[in-house]
Tab-separated table of C-alpha atoms in Angstrom:
chain	number	residue	atom	x	y	z
A	1	GLN	CA	44.011	77.348	-68.866
A	2	SER	CA	41.086	74.936	-68.244
A	3	ALA	CA	38.702	73.434	-70.240
A	4	LEU	CA	35.646	74.912	-70.384
A	5	THR	CA	32.713	73.172	-68.257
A	6	GLN	CA	29.608	71.195	-70.360
A	7	PRO	CA	27.318	68.256	-69.097
A	8	PRO	CA	28.966	64.671	-69.874
A	9	SER	CA	25.369	63.565	-71.808
A	10	ALA	CA	22.236	64.770	-72.537
A	11	SER	CA	19.332	63.419	-74.183
A	12	GLY	CA	15.877	63.218	-75.907
A	13	SER	CA	13.654	61.249	-78.040
A	14	PRO	CA	13.606	62.440	-81.801
A	15	GLY	CA	11.638	65.111	-82.410
A	16	GLN	CA	12.463	66.680	-79.305
A	17	SER	CA	14.952	69.641	-79.061
A	18	VAL	CA	18.072	69.514	-77.052
A	19	THR	CA	20.235	72.369	-74.971
A	20	ILE	CA	24.554	71.356	-74.443
A	21	SER	CA	25.604	74.193	-72.036
A	22	CYS	CA	29.102	75.632	-72.468
A	23	THR	CA	30.517	77.315	-69.515
A	24	GLY	CA	33.837	79.609	-69.138
A	25	THR	CA	34.685	82.950	-67.833
A	26	SER	CA	34.676	86.106	-68.885
A	27	SER	CA	38.799	85.333	-69.805
A	28	ASP	CA	37.030	83.066	-72.578
A	29	VAL	CA	33.732	82.601	-73.299
A	30	GLY	CA	32.144	85.511	-72.300
A	31	GLY	CA	34.514	88.138	-73.890
A	32	TYR	CA	34.578	87.179	-77.163
A	33	ASN	CA	31.685	85.845	-79.784
A	34	SER	CA	34.233	82.916	-80.844
A	35	VAL	CA	32.219	80.042	-79.916
A	36	SER	CA	32.711	77.074	-82.000
A	37	TRP	CA	31.052	73.700	-82.063
A	38	TYR	CA	31.398	70.319	-83.366
A	39	GLN	CA	30.399	66.795	-83.898
A	40	GLN	CA	32.185	64.986	-83.928
A	41	TYR	CA	30.937	60.361	-84.788
A	42	PRO	CA	33.296	57.915	-82.885
A	43	GLY	CA	36.807	57.253	-84.413
A	44	LYS	CA	35.982	60.108	-86.993
A	45	ALA	CA	36.863	63.788	-86.609
A	46	PRO	CA	35.231	67.028	-85.959
A	47	LYS	CA	32.853	69.104	-88.293
A	48	LEU	CA	32.094	72.333	-87.838
A	49	VAL	CA	28.624	73.265	-86.532
A	50	ILE	CA	28.200	76.538	-85.225
A	51	TYR	CA	31.292	79.094	-85.320
A	52	GLU	CA	30.461	82.822	-84.062
A	53	VAL	CA	27.927	81.919	-81.444
A	54	ASN	CA	25.255	82.128	-83.765
A	55	LYS	CA	26.303	81.379	-87.427
A	56	ARG	CA	25.732	77.873	-89.696
A	57	PRO	CA	28.769	76.812	-91.921
A	58	SER	CA	26.594	75.957	-95.677
A	59	GLY	CA	25.524	72.774	-95.093
A	60	VAL	CA	24.892	71.871	-91.963
A	61	PRO	CA	20.730	72.163	-91.283
A	62	ASP	CA	18.347	74.661	-89.412
A	63	ARG	CA	18.044	73.084	-86.925
A	64	PHE	CA	21.728	73.581	-84.850
A	65	SER	CA	21.522	77.182	-83.582
A	66	GLY	CA	23.862	78.588	-81.222
A	67	SER	CA	23.464	81.629	-78.305
A	68	LYS	CA	25.520	82.856	-75.454
A	69	SER	CA	24.523	84.891	-72.868
A	70	GLY	CA	27.615	86.046	-70.050
A	71	ASN	CA	29.972	83.225	-69.971
A	72	THR	CA	28.018	80.060	-71.063
A	73	ALA	CA	26.950	79.719	-74.305
A	74	SER	CA	24.466	77.286	-75.575
A	75	LEU	CA	23.610	74.891	-78.513
A	76	THR	CA	20.632	73.387	-79.351
A	77	VAL	CA	19.535	70.887	-81.268
A	78	SER	CA	15.962	70.708	-82.914
A	79	GLY	CA	13.861	68.409	-84.098
A	80	LEU	CA	16.122	65.336	-82.850
A	81	GLN	CA	17.088	63.171	-85.456
A	82	ALA	CA	19.155	59.593	-85.048
A	83	GLU	CA	21.957	60.658	-86.546
A	84	ASP	CA	22.080	63.223	-84.284
A	85	GLU	CA	22.948	61.288	-81.887
A	86	ALA	CA	26.944	62.181	-81.276
A	87	ASP	CA	29.793	64.174	-79.560
A	88	TYR	CA	29.710	67.648	-79.335
A	89	TYR	CA	32.603	70.187	-78.252
A	90	CYS	CA	32.535	73.930	-77.965
A	91	LEU	CA	35.793	76.307	-78.318
A	92	SER	CA	35.877	79.157	-77.343
A	93	TYR	CA	39.433	81.917	-77.720
A	94	ALA	CA	40.773	82.857	-75.078
A	95	GLY	CA	42.533	85.725	-75.515
A	96	THR	CA	46.617	86.047	-77.149
A	97	THR	CA	47.907	83.777	-73.700
A	98	PHE	CA	45.575	80.817	-74.127
A	99	LEU	CA	44.413	81.821	-77.242
A	100	TYR	CA	42.091	78.523	-77.589
A	101	VAL	CA	40.459	76.160	-75.229
A	102	PHE	CA	38.295	73.470	-75.967
A	103	GLY	CA	35.003	72.271	-73.966
A	104	THR	CA	35.156	68.611	-71.723
A	105	GLY	CA	32.368	67.306	-74.643
A	106	THR	CA	29.229	66.462	-74.399
A	107	THR	CA	27.269	63.308	-75.668
A	108	VAL	CA	24.092	63.415	-77.105
A	109	ILE	CA	21.598	60.283	-77.029
A	110	VAL	CA	18.814	60.462	-79.425
A	111	LEU	CA	16.082	58.045	-77.374
B	1	GLU	CA	36.779	68.191	-103.110
B	2	VAL	CA	38.770	70.436	-99.610
B	3	GLN	CA	41.222	67.986	-98.112
B	4	LEU	CA	43.211	67.788	-95.322
B	5	VAL	CA	45.204	64.786	-94.623
B	6	GLU	CA	47.566	64.271	-92.098
B	7	SER	CA	50.557	60.899	-92.095
B	8	GLY	CA	53.818	61.003	-90.213
B	9	GLY	CA	51.982	59.563	-86.833
B	10	GLY	CA	54.294	56.536	-85.236
B	11	LEU	CA	54.567	54.015	-81.843
B	12	LEU	CA	57.651	55.525	-80.024
B	13	GLN	CA	59.799	55.701	-76.859
B	14	PRO	CA	59.371	59.072	-74.346
B	15	GLY	CA	61.843	61.514	-74.906
B	16	GLY	CA	61.890	60.741	-78.865
B	17	SER	CA	60.357	62.870	-81.921
B	18	LEU	CA	58.300	62.885	-84.417
B	19	ARG	CA	57.416	65.326	-87.026
B	20	LEU	CA	53.788	65.446	-88.868
B	21	SER	CA	52.805	66.418	-91.895
B	22	CYS	CA	49.110	67.717	-93.176
B	23	GLU	CA	48.874	68.063	-96.860
B	24	ALA	CA	46.513	70.106	-98.245
B	25	SER	CA	44.019	70.388	-101.324
B	26	GLY	CA	41.149	71.788	-103.151
B	27	PHE	CA	41.935	75.314	-101.712
B	28	THR	CA	44.398	78.134	-101.343
B	29	PHE	CA	46.197	77.266	-98.217
B	30	ASN	CA	48.432	79.804	-98.463
B	31	ARG	CA	45.531	82.509	-97.423
B	32	HIS	CA	44.206	80.253	-94.157
B	33	TRP	CA	45.525	80.585	-90.465
B	34	MET	CA	45.908	76.082	-89.728
B	35	SER	CA	45.851	74.342	-86.694
B	36	TRP	CA	47.072	70.852	-84.883
B	37	VAL	CA	44.182	70.076	-82.802
B	38	ARG	CA	44.629	66.543	-80.859
B	39	GLN	CA	42.695	64.085	-79.295
B	40	ALA	CA	43.791	61.711	-76.352
B	41	PRO	CA	42.834	57.741	-75.998
B	42	GLY	CA	38.345	58.425	-75.109
B	43	LYS	CA	38.869	61.991	-74.148
B	44	GLY	CA	37.610	65.485	-75.307
B	45	LEU	CA	39.377	68.237	-77.551
B	46	GLU	CA	42.879	69.942	-77.239
B	47	TRP	CA	44.198	72.821	-78.699
B	48	VAL	CA	47.924	72.680	-79.529
B	49	ALA	CA	48.681	75.055	-81.873
B	50	ASN	CA	48.370	77.424	-84.774
B	51	MET	CA	50.150	79.214	-87.261
B	52	ASN	CA	49.484	82.586	-89.794
B	53	PRO	CA	49.242	82.114	-93.615
B	54	ASP	CA	52.682	83.977	-94.204
B	55	ALA	CA	54.606	81.647	-90.409
B	56	SER	CA	55.400	85.429	-88.938
B	57	GLU	CA	52.956	83.745	-86.052
B	58	ARG	CA	52.978	81.307	-84.635
B	59	ASN	CA	50.654	80.111	-81.326
B	60	TYR	CA	50.830	77.051	-78.427
B	61	LEU	CA	49.366	75.182	-75.879
B	62	ALA	CA	51.315	76.232	-73.169
B	63	SER	CA	52.332	72.160	-72.682
B	64	VAL	CA	54.096	71.994	-76.092
B	65	ARG	CA	56.052	75.503	-75.945
B	66	GLY	CA	59.275	74.705	-76.375
B	67	ARG	CA	59.079	71.028	-77.182
B	68	PHE	CA	56.572	71.121	-80.317
B	69	THR	CA	56.936	73.488	-83.103
B	70	ILE	CA	54.319	74.290	-85.710
B	71	PHE	CA	55.710	75.047	-89.655
B	72	ARG	CA	54.244	75.260	-93.157
B	73	ASP	CA	55.920	75.074	-96.769
B	74	ASN	CA	52.509	77.163	-98.755
B	75	ALA	CA	54.443	76.033	-102.160
B	76	LYS	CA	54.035	72.586	-101.280
B	77	LYS	CA	50.592	72.895	-99.335
B	78	SER	CA	51.589	71.530	-96.073
B	79	LEU	CA	52.089	72.100	-92.914
B	80	PHE	CA	53.511	70.295	-90.239
B	81	LEU	CA	54.355	70.106	-86.353
B	82	GLN	CA	57.634	69.058	-84.984
B	83	MET	CA	57.506	67.010	-81.707
B	84	ASN	CA	60.167	66.358	-79.529
B	85	SER	CA	60.933	65.650	-76.209
B	86	LEU	CA	57.620	62.788	-76.225
B	87	ARG	CA	56.317	62.646	-73.248
B	88	VAL	CA	53.138	59.367	-72.502
B	89	GLU	CA	50.610	62.319	-71.961
B	90	ASP	CA	51.587	63.687	-75.712
B	91	THR	CA	49.466	60.310	-76.844
B	92	ALA	CA	46.896	61.299	-79.045
B	93	THR	CA	45.299	60.919	-81.899
B	94	TYR	CA	46.803	64.503	-83.837
B	95	TYR	CA	43.985	66.473	-86.630
B	96	CYS	CA	45.295	69.396	-88.711
B	97	ALA	CA	42.363	71.791	-89.762
B	98	ARG	CA	41.597	74.951	-91.586
B	99	GLU	CA	40.466	78.463	-89.330
B	100	GLY	CA	38.530	79.151	-92.593
B	101	LEU	CA	35.768	80.754	-90.620
B	102	PRO	CA	36.217	83.517	-87.670
B	103	PHE	CA	38.185	81.123	-84.592
B	104	ALA	CA	36.684	78.018	-86.113
B	105	ARG	CA	38.248	75.419	-87.929
B	106	ASP	CA	35.823	74.540	-90.525
B	107	VAL	CA	37.771	71.437	-92.860
B	108	TRP	CA	40.141	68.997	-90.775
B	109	GLY	CA	41.822	65.762	-91.650
B	110	GLN	CA	41.025	62.355	-90.430
B	111	GLY	CA	44.175	62.481	-88.192
B	112	THR	CA	47.003	61.436	-87.420
B	113	THR	CA	47.454	58.891	-84.387
B	114	VAL	CA	50.118	59.061	-81.766
B	115	ILE	CA	51.225	56.266	-78.907
B	116	VAL	CA	54.129	57.574	-76.815
B	117	SER	CA	54.798	54.049	-74.498
B	118	SER	CA	57.726	52.303	-73.087
């Protein structure tokens, strides 16, 4: 099972929006409403920011939103802030054979 | 406070064995699926294994199946990963994570580092 495909980097100025894609197949992203997104600062543990495609855990700002179309899921960070500069990973359930697969990761840069 | 604390990492040679531990606190451990996720130096996240609350079901990444064993002790609120026949490519920081939301890992430990090198 290959990792889901994410762009290596994405950038935006403070206050702008940035959208990160996560492309898989009909066996993972497209087959289940299971995509979650994680924010990770260097040397730190990941933090959940979106689950089940578009749901926000308690405490996550509503600047973070998720969506899915076909085999591609997306994470949008609106009103970019300096603290949003981090690595972001998607994760999808991939069925009973492969279980779970992460994306390749995207570094968000706040200009 | 909901918390996961991993331990047991270290430096060892290829072919060696190691047991990682993850101690949970602040939540009802025996109600949750639990996972191990790893991250090689400078690389992305990789799901390794998970186990259901009563330890009757366990799943593995294909490349570790047969070498790694996930198990838990609900009385001690602890999750474990027994790693045998370690390879250089198993070098990574290993995170313990709670599957507290559907398909998602909502609580993570700080990680423990395993280095396999000759």
